Each structure stands twice: as C-alpha cells, then as structure tokens.
Short mmCIF file of C-alpha atoms and ligand atoms in Angstrom, two decimals:
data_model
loop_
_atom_site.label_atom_id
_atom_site.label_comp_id
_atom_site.label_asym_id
_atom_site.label_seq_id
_atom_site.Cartn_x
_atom_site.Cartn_y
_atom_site.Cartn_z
CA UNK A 150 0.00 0.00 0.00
CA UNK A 151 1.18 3.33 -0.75
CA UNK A 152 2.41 5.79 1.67
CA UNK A 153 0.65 8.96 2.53
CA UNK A 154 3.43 11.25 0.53
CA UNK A 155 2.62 9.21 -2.42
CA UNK A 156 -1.10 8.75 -1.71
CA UNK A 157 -1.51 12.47 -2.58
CA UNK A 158 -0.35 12.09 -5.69
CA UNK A 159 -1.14 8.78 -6.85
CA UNK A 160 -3.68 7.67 -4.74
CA UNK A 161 -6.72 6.83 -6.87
CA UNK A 162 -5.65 8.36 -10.24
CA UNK A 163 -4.84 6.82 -13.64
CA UNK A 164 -3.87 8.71 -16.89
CA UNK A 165 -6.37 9.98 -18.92
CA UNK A 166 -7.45 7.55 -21.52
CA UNK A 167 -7.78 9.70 -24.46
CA UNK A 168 -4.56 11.28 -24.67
CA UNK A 169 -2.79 9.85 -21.63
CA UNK A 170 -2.82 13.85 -19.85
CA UNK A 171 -0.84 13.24 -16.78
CA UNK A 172 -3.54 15.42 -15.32
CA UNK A 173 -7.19 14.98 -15.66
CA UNK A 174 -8.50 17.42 -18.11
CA UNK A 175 -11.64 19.51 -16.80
CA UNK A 176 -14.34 17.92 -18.33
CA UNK A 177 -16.54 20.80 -18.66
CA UNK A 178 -19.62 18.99 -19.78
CA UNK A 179 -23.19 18.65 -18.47
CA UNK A 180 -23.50 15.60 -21.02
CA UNK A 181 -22.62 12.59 -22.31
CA UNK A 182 -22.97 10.92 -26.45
CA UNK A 183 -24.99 7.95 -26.54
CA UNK A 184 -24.65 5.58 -29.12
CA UNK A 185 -28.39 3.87 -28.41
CA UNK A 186 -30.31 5.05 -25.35
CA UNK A 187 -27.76 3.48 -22.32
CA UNK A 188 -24.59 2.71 -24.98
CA UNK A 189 -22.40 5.00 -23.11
CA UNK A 190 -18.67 4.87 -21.55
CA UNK A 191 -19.96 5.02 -17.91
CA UNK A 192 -20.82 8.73 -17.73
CA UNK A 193 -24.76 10.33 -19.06
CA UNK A 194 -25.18 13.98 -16.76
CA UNK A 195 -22.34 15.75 -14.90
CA UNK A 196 -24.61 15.75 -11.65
CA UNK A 197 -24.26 12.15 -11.69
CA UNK A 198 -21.23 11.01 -12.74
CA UNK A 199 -18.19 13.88 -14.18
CA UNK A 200 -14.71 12.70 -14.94
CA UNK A 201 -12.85 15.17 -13.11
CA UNK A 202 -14.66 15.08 -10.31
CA UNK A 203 -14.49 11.17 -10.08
CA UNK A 204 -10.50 11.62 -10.27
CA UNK A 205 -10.73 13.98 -7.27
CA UNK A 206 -13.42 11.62 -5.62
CA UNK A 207 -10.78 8.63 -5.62
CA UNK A 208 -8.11 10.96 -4.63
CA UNK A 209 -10.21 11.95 -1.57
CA UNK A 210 -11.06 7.93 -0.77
CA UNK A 211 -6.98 7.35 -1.09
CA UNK A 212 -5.61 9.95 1.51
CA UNK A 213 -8.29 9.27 4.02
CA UNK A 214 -7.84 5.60 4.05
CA UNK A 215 -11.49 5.51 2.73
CA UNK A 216 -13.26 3.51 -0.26
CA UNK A 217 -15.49 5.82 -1.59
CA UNK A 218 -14.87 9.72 -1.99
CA UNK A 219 -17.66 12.35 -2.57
CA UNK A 220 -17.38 15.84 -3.47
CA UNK A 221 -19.78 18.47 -3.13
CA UNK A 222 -20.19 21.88 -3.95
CA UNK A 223 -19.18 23.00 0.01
CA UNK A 224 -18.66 21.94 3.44
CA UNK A 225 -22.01 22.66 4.42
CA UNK A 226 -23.52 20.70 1.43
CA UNK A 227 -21.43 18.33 2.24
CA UNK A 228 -22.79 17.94 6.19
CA UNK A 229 -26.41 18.60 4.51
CA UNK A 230 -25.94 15.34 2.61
CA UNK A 231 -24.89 13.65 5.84
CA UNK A 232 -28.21 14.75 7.68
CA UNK A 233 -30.65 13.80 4.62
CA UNK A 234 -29.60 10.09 5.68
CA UNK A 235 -31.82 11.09 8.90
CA UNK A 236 -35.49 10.70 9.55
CA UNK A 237 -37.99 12.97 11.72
CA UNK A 238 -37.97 11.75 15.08
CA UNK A 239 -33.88 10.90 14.86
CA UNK A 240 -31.07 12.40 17.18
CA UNK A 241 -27.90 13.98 16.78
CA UNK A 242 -25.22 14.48 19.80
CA UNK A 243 -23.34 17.08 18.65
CA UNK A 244 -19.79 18.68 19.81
CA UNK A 245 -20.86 21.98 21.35
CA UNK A 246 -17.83 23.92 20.00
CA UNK A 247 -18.13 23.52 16.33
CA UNK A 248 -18.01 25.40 13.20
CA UNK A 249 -21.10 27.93 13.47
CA UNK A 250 -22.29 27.78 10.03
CA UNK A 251 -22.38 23.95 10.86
CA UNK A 252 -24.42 24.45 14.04
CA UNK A 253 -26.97 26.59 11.65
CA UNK A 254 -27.83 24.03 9.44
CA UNK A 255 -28.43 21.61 12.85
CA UNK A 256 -30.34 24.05 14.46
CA UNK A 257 -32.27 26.42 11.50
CA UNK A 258 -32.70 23.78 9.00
CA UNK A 259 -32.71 20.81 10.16
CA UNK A 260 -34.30 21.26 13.55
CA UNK A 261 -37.57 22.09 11.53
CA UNK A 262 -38.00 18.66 10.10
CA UNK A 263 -38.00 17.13 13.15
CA UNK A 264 -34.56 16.20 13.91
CA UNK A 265 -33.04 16.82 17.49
CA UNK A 266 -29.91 18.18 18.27
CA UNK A 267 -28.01 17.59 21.37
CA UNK A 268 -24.49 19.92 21.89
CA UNK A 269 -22.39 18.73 24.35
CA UNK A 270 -18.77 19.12 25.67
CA UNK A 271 -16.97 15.71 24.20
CA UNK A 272 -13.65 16.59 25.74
CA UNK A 273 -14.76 13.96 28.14
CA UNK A 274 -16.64 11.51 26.25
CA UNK A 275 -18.98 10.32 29.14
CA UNK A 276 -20.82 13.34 28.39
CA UNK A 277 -21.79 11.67 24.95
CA UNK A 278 -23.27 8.59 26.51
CA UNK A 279 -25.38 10.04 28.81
CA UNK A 280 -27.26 11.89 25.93
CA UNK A 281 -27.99 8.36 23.89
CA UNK A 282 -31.28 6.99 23.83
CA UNK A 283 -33.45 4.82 21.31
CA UNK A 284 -33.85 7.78 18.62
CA UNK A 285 -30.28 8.21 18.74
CA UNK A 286 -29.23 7.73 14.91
CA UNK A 287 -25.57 9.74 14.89
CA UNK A 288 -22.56 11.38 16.79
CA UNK A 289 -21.33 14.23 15.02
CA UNK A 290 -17.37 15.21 16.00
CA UNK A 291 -15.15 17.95 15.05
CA UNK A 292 -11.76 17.80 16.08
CA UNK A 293 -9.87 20.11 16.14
CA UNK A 294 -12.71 22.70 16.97
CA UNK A 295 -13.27 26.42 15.73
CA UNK A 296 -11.35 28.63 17.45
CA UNK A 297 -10.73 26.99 20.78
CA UNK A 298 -8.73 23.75 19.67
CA UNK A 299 -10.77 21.77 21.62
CA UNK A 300 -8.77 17.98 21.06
CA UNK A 301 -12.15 14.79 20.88
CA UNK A 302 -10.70 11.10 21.40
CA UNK A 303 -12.23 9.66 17.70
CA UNK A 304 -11.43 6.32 19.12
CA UNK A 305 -13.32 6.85 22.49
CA UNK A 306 -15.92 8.42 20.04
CA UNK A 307 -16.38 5.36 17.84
CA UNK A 308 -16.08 2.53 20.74
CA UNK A 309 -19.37 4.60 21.93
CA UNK A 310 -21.09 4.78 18.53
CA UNK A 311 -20.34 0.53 18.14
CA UNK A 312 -21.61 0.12 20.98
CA UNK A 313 -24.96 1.70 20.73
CA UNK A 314 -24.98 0.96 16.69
CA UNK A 315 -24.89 4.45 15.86
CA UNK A 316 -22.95 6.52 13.10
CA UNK A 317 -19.83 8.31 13.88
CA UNK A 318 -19.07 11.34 11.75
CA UNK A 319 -15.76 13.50 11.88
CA UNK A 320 -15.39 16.93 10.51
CA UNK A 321 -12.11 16.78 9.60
CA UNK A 322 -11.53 19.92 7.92
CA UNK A 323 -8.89 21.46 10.61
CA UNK A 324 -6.60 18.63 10.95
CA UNK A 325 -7.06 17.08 7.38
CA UNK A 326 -5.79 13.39 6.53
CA UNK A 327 -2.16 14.47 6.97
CA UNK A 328 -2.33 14.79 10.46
CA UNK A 329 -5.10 12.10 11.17
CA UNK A 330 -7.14 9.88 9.33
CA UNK A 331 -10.91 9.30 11.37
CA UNK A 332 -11.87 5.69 9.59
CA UNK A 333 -8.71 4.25 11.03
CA UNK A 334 -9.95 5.28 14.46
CA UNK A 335 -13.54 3.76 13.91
CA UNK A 336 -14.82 6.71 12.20
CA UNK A 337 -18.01 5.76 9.97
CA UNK A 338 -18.16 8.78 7.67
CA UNK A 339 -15.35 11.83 7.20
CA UNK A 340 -16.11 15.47 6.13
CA UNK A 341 -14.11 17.83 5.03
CA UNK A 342 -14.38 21.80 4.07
CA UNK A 343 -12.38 20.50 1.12
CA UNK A 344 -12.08 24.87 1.08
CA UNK A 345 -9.49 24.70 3.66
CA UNK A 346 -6.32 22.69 3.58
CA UNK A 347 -7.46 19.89 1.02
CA UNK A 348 -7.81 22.92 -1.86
CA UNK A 349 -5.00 24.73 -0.39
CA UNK A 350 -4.59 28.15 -2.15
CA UNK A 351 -7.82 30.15 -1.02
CA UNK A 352 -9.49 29.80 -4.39
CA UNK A 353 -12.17 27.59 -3.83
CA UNK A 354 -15.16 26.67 -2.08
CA UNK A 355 -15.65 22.42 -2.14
CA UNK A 356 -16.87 19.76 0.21
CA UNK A 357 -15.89 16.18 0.68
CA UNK A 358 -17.24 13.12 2.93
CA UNK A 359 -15.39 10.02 2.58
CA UNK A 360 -15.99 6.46 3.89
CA UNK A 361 -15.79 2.78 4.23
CA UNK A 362 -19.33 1.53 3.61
CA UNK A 363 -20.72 0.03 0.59
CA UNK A 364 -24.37 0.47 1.95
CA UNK A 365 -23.74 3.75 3.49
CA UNK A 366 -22.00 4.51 0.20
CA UNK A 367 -24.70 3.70 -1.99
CA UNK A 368 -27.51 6.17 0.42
CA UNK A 369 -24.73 8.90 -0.07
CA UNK A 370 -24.43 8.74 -3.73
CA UNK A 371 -28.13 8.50 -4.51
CA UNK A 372 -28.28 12.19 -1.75
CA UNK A 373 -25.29 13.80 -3.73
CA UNK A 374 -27.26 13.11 -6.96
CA UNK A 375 -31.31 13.15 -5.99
CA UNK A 376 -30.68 16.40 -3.80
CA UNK A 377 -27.66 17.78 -6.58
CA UNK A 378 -25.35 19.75 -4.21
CA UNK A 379 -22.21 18.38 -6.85
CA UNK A 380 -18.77 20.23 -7.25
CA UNK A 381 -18.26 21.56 -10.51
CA UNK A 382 -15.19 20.20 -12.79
CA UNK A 383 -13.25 23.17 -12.77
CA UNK A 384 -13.42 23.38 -8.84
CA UNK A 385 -12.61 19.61 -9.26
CA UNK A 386 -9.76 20.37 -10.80
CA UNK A 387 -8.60 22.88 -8.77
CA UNK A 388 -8.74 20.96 -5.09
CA UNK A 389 -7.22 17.68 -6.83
CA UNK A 390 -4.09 20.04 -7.97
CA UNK A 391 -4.35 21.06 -4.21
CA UNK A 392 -4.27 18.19 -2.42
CA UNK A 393 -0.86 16.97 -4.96
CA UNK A 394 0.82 19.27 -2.29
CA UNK A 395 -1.27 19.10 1.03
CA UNK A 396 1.87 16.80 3.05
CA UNK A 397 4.34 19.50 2.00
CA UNK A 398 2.28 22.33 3.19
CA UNK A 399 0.53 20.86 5.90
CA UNK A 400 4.55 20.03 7.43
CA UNK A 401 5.05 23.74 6.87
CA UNK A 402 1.58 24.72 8.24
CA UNK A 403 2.74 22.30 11.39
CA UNK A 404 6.65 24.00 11.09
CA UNK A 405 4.62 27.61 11.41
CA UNK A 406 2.42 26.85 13.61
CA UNK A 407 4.52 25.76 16.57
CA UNK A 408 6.99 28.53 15.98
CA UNK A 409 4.16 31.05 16.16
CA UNK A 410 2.67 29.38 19.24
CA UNK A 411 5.69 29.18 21.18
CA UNK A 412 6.41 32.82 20.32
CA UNK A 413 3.09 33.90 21.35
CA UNK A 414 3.61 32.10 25.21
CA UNK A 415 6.49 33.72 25.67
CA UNK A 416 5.05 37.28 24.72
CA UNK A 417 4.41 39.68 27.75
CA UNK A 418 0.88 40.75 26.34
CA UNK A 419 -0.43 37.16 24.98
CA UNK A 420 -2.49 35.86 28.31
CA UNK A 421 -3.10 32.06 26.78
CA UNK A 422 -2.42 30.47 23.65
CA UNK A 423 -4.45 27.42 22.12
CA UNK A 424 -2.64 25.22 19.90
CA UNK A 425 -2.77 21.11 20.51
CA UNK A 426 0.71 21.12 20.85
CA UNK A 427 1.69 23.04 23.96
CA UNK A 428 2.04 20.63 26.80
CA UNK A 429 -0.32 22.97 28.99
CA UNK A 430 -3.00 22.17 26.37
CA UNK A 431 -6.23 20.48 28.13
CA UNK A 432 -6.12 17.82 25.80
CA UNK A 433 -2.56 17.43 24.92
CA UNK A 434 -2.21 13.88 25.63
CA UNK A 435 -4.73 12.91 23.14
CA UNK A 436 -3.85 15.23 20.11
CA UNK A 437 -0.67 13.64 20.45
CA UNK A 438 -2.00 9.69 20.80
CA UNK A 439 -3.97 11.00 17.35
CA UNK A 440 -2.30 13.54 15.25
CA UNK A 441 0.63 12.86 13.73
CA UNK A 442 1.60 17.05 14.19
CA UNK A 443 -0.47 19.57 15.26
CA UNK A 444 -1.28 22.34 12.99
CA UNK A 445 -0.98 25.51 11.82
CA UNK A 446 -4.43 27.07 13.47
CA UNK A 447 -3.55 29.05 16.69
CA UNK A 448 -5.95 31.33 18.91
CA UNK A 449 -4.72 33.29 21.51
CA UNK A 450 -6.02 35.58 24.18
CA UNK A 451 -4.38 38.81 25.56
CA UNK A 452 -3.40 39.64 29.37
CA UNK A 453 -6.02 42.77 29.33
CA UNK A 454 -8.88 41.05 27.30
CA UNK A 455 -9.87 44.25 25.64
CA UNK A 456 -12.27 44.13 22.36
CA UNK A 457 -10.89 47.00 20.66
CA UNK A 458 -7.16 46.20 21.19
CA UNK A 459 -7.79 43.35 19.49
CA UNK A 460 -9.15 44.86 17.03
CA UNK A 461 -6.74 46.81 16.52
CA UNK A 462 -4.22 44.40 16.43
CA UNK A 463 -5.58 42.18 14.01
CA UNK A 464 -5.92 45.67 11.72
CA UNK A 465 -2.02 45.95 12.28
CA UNK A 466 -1.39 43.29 10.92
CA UNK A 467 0.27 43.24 7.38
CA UNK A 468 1.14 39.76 6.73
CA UNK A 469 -1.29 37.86 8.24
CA UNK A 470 -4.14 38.98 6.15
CA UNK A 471 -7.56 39.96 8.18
CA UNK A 472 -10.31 37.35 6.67
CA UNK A 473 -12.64 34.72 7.36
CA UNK A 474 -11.80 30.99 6.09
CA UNK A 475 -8.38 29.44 7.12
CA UNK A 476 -6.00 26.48 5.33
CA UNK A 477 -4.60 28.74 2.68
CA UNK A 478 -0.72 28.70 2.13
CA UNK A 479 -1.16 32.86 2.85
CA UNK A 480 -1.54 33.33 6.56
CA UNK A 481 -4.60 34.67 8.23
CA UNK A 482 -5.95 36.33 10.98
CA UNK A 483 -9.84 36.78 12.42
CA UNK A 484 -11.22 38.06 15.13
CA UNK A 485 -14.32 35.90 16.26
CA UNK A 486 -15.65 38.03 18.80
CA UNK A 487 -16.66 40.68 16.50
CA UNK A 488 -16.48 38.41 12.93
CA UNK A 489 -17.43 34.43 13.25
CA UNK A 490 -18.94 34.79 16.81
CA UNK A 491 -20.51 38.29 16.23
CA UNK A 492 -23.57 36.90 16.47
CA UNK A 493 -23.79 35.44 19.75
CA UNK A 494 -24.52 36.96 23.16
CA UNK A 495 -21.32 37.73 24.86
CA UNK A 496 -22.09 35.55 28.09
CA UNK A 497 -22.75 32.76 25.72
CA UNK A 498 -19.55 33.13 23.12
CA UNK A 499 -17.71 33.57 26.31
CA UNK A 500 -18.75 30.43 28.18
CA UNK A 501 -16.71 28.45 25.50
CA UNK A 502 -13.89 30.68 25.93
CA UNK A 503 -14.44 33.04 23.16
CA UNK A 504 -13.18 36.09 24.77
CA UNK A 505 -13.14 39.79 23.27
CA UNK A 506 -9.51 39.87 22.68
CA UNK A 507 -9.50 35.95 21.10
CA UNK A 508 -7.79 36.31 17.81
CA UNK A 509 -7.40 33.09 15.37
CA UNK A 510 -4.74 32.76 13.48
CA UNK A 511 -4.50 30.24 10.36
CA UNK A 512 -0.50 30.23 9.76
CA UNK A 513 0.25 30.09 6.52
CA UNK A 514 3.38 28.91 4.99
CA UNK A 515 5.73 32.28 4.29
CA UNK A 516 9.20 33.04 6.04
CA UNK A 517 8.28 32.18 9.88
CA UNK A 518 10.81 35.62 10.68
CA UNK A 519 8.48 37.72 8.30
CA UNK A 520 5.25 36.12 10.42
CA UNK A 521 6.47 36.72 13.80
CA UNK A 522 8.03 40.16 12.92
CA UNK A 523 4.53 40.93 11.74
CA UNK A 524 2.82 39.75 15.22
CA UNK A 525 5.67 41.35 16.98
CA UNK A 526 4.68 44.93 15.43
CA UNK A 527 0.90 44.18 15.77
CA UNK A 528 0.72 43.64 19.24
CA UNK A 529 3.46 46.23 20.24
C1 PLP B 194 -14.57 23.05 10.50
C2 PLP B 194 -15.44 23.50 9.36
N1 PLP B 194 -16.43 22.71 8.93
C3 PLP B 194 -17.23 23.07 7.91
C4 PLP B 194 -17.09 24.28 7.28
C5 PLP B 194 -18.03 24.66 6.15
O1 PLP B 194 -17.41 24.53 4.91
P1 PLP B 194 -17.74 25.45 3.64
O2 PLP B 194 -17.44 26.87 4.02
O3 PLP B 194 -16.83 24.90 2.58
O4 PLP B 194 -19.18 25.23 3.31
C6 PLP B 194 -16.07 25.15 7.68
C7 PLP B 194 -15.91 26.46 7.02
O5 PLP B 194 -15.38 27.40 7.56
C8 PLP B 194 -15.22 24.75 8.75
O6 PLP B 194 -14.23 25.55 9.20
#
C-alpha cells in the first residue's frame, strides 16, 4: 500500500485515456454521447457522474484511508448530505464547540423537520453517553474545533457509537488526513471543508465526505445526486491540484504553527495560547495519541482582554491577512468576537472561551521571521 506522501499524488488516479494527460483534463460537460439510449462509456449527466470530479473523488477515498470519496459543492452541502440520511424523530449528539455555520444548518434547518440536536462538551466523552437513547441515529465530531482547539478522542468516540450501533461522523476539515485519518480510528463517515487545507490556495469553495461503507455509500451517492449539491469540474480540478501538495504544506503549516505558538507564550501581552501542541494544552495527551503534528491554526487571548485592542491588532497586521476561512498557504488572521462569533450573546460566546480579545490565526506557509516580525509589530 502506498504511503501517505505518495497517496496524494497517486492515490486513486490513472492517466487519462484519451490522450494519456498526466492530469485529468476539466471535463466541462453537463452531457454525455450515446450511441443507443444506455450505450455510453460510464458517464450520461455531470450531476451524476463527471470525470474530473471522479478523479478527485478517488483521490479523496486514497488519503483518508477511505473507499469511496464524494465531493460536493461546500462543506455545508457536504454535512447537509450527511443529515438527509436522517429521519424525523432521529437524534444527533453534537460537539458543542463547532463550526457555526455547521451548528446553523443543525439548528435552523434541520431542527424544523424534526430532527433533534443535542451539543455537548466531548472533551470527556462520558458526556456523549449520557445523551444516547433509542432515537439516537448519529454522533457528530469535530476535532480540532473552531477557534478553541478543543482535542475529541475519535477512538473513544467510535467505541461509543459501536456500541450503541450508531454513526460516527468526523469533521475533519482542521486537521485534514495528513495529520489524522478518522476511519482508522472507527470513524463511519469523514467530512471535510475541502475549502481549507485539502484545496489549499484560497481559491475555492468544495466539500468532501469520505468512507468505508458500501451500503452507506450507496444512500450517499443517490443524496449527492437526488438532492444535486455536486462540485463543478473546474473546482474539481482545482482541489485535486491542491491536495498533490497538502503533506508538503501541511509540514510547513505544522513548522509555522509551533513557531508562532511558542512565540506567542512567551510574549508579555499574549495571556493564553491554544494550539494542541503546547504541553499545557487540556487535551494534549490525546492530540498527540492522534495527530501525527499539530497544525498551523492558533488562537490566543491577551493579558487585558480588551475588544478593541484586538481589534486593533488584528488591523495591524500586514502579513497575516484579516479574513474569514483558514487552510490557505497565505496566513490569516480573524477576530471571532466581532467576525465568526458576532452573532452570539457575549455571556454565551464567552462560556466556551471566546473572549473579546481571542484572535485566530491560520499560519500560513511564508518566512516564519516575516510572520512573527509581523505579530511582533501588531501587538506592540
Ligand atoms: C470546520 C469546518 N467545517 C465546515 C465548514 C463549512 O465549509 P464550507 O465553508 O466549505 O461550506 C467550515 C468552514 O469554515 C469549517 O471551518
């Protein structure tokens, strides 16, 4: 079996059969030629079947030790998919600290067809068990989580979902395959903002679930085609060319990252810094049993927890770009107090440690000098 390094390039592809491209060409077709209604070469409509986005789709199987690959047309379709394999009356135990636009769909779309949502703290995974009952249909994980780095045991995770026969899925859009792969663990389904690390370079929006499961498989397929939520070929295109890369940025994300977090602990303004790495982190122990590195997204808070210094700092800033999204090779900063988390009540944002001056950094892969020269002048 191939190694990971080689996985990212190889894994899943074969030469094009027309002209042997090396690459696969962007098939930038809605349809297929028939020779007699069904005499066709495996492909009809693009929302089906496309070429370019199978290649990607087997990519995606290959580095996350999965079978089957789906792409989508984002994250969130990507998650919506996952739900539509729900009935009213079903149950969801959710990770309370998760991507917001994530906890939306849960809560303003899917709430309203009669789905229940439970959020709770999975740090300690007893807290999961003690929420299952006979509607319970699927455990929904994110690890690491958005912006506090909160570290979930998958393993604990899926020895709880076997045991009660329920589905495990991992959003693993933060650590991506590189630094830990979910269906080893026990993991029934992966997702991925394939937006993030998997396309690499900031210049697309794409979704991905990946698993094991021929029947669970099959249910996903016939969702990504009867409900249409597909990623186009050009898109395709664009997050297989990313992920040809992802080990040799994600070790230079993980390079960054530390750097940047062990510069920020030793700064006099920087009050606490969140990145699974440090050995104060809560759950240090198990980011390291599970990742093989850990990152390039850092948060930090500062010593006088002031909302507008923040703000200003993060407007200082001249590398580190001031933006929403993260996983790009270009480093950015956000501030969720006033941008991801804007819209919930203080008391509540701050309950999960979301604190005015919290700034999240996703550290790209430039010069580390140039990146903590720039946080050095920012915060001065
Ligand atoms: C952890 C996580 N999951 C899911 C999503 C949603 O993905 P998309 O924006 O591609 O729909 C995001 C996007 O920020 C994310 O950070």
């Amino acid at each position: 079996m191939m190694k990971f390094n080689t996985k990212t390039i190889h894994g899943g592809q074969t030469h094009d059969p027309a002209y042997g491209a090396v690459m696969p060409p962007i098939y930038q077709t809605s349809t297929y030629a028939q020779t007699t209604p069904g005499g066709h070469k495996g492909f009809e409509y693009s929302r089906t079947h496309n070429p370019t986005r199978k290649a990607l789709e087997n990519a995606l199987a290959s580095i996350e030790n999965g079978t089957y690959g789906l792409a989508f047309a984002s994250g969130l379709a990507a998650i919506d998919a996952v739900m539509k394999l729900l009935k009213p009356g079903d149950e969801v135990i959710s990770t309370n600290d998760l991507y917001g636009g994530t906890y939306r769909l849960f809560t303003k779309i899917f709430q309203d067809f009669g789905i229940t949502f439970h959020f709770v703290g999975m740090q300690d995974v007893k807290a999961i068990e003690e929420r299952i009952n006979a509607n319970t249909k699927l455990i929904w994980v994110e690890t690491p989580t958005n912006p506090m780095m909160n570290i979930i045991d998958i393993q604990a995770c899926a020895a709880i979902a076997k045991k009660h026969n329920l589905l495990l899925a991992v959003d693993n859009t933060f650590a991506t395959p590189y630094l830990q792969q979910p269906l080893d663990f026990g993991a029934d389904i992966v997702m991925h903002s394939a937006t993030k690390y998997l396309g690499g370079h900031s210049d697309v929006v794409m979704g991905a679930l990946i698993v094991n499961d021929n029947a669970l498989a099959e249910k996903l397929y016939f969702i990504q085609n009867a409900s249409g939520a597909v990623s186009g070929p050009q898109d395709s295109f664009l997050v297989l060319r990313g992920i040809k890369t992802l080990h040799v940025r994600m070790q230079r994300h993980c390079e960054n990252g530390k750097a940047i977090a062990e510069f920020l602990q030793k700064h006099p303004k920087v009050e606490k810094v969140f990145w699974p790495g440090l050995k104060n982190h809560p759950n240090h122990k198990i980011a390291k049993a599970q990742m093989k590195d850990f990152g390039g997204m850092v948060s930090f808070t500062t010593k006088d927890n002031n909302y507008k210094d923040a703000i200003k700092t993060v407007e200082r800033l001249k590398v580190f770009t001031l933006a929403e999204s993260l996983g790009g090779v270009e480093s950015l900063a956000g501030h969720p107090a006033s941008m991801t988390h804007a819209s919930i009540p203080k008391l509540e944002r701050e309950k999960t440690g979301v604190l005015d001056s919290l700034i999240r950094l996703s550290v790209g892969i430039e010069d580390i000098d140039d990146l903590i020269a720039d946080l050095e002048q920012a915060l001065a």
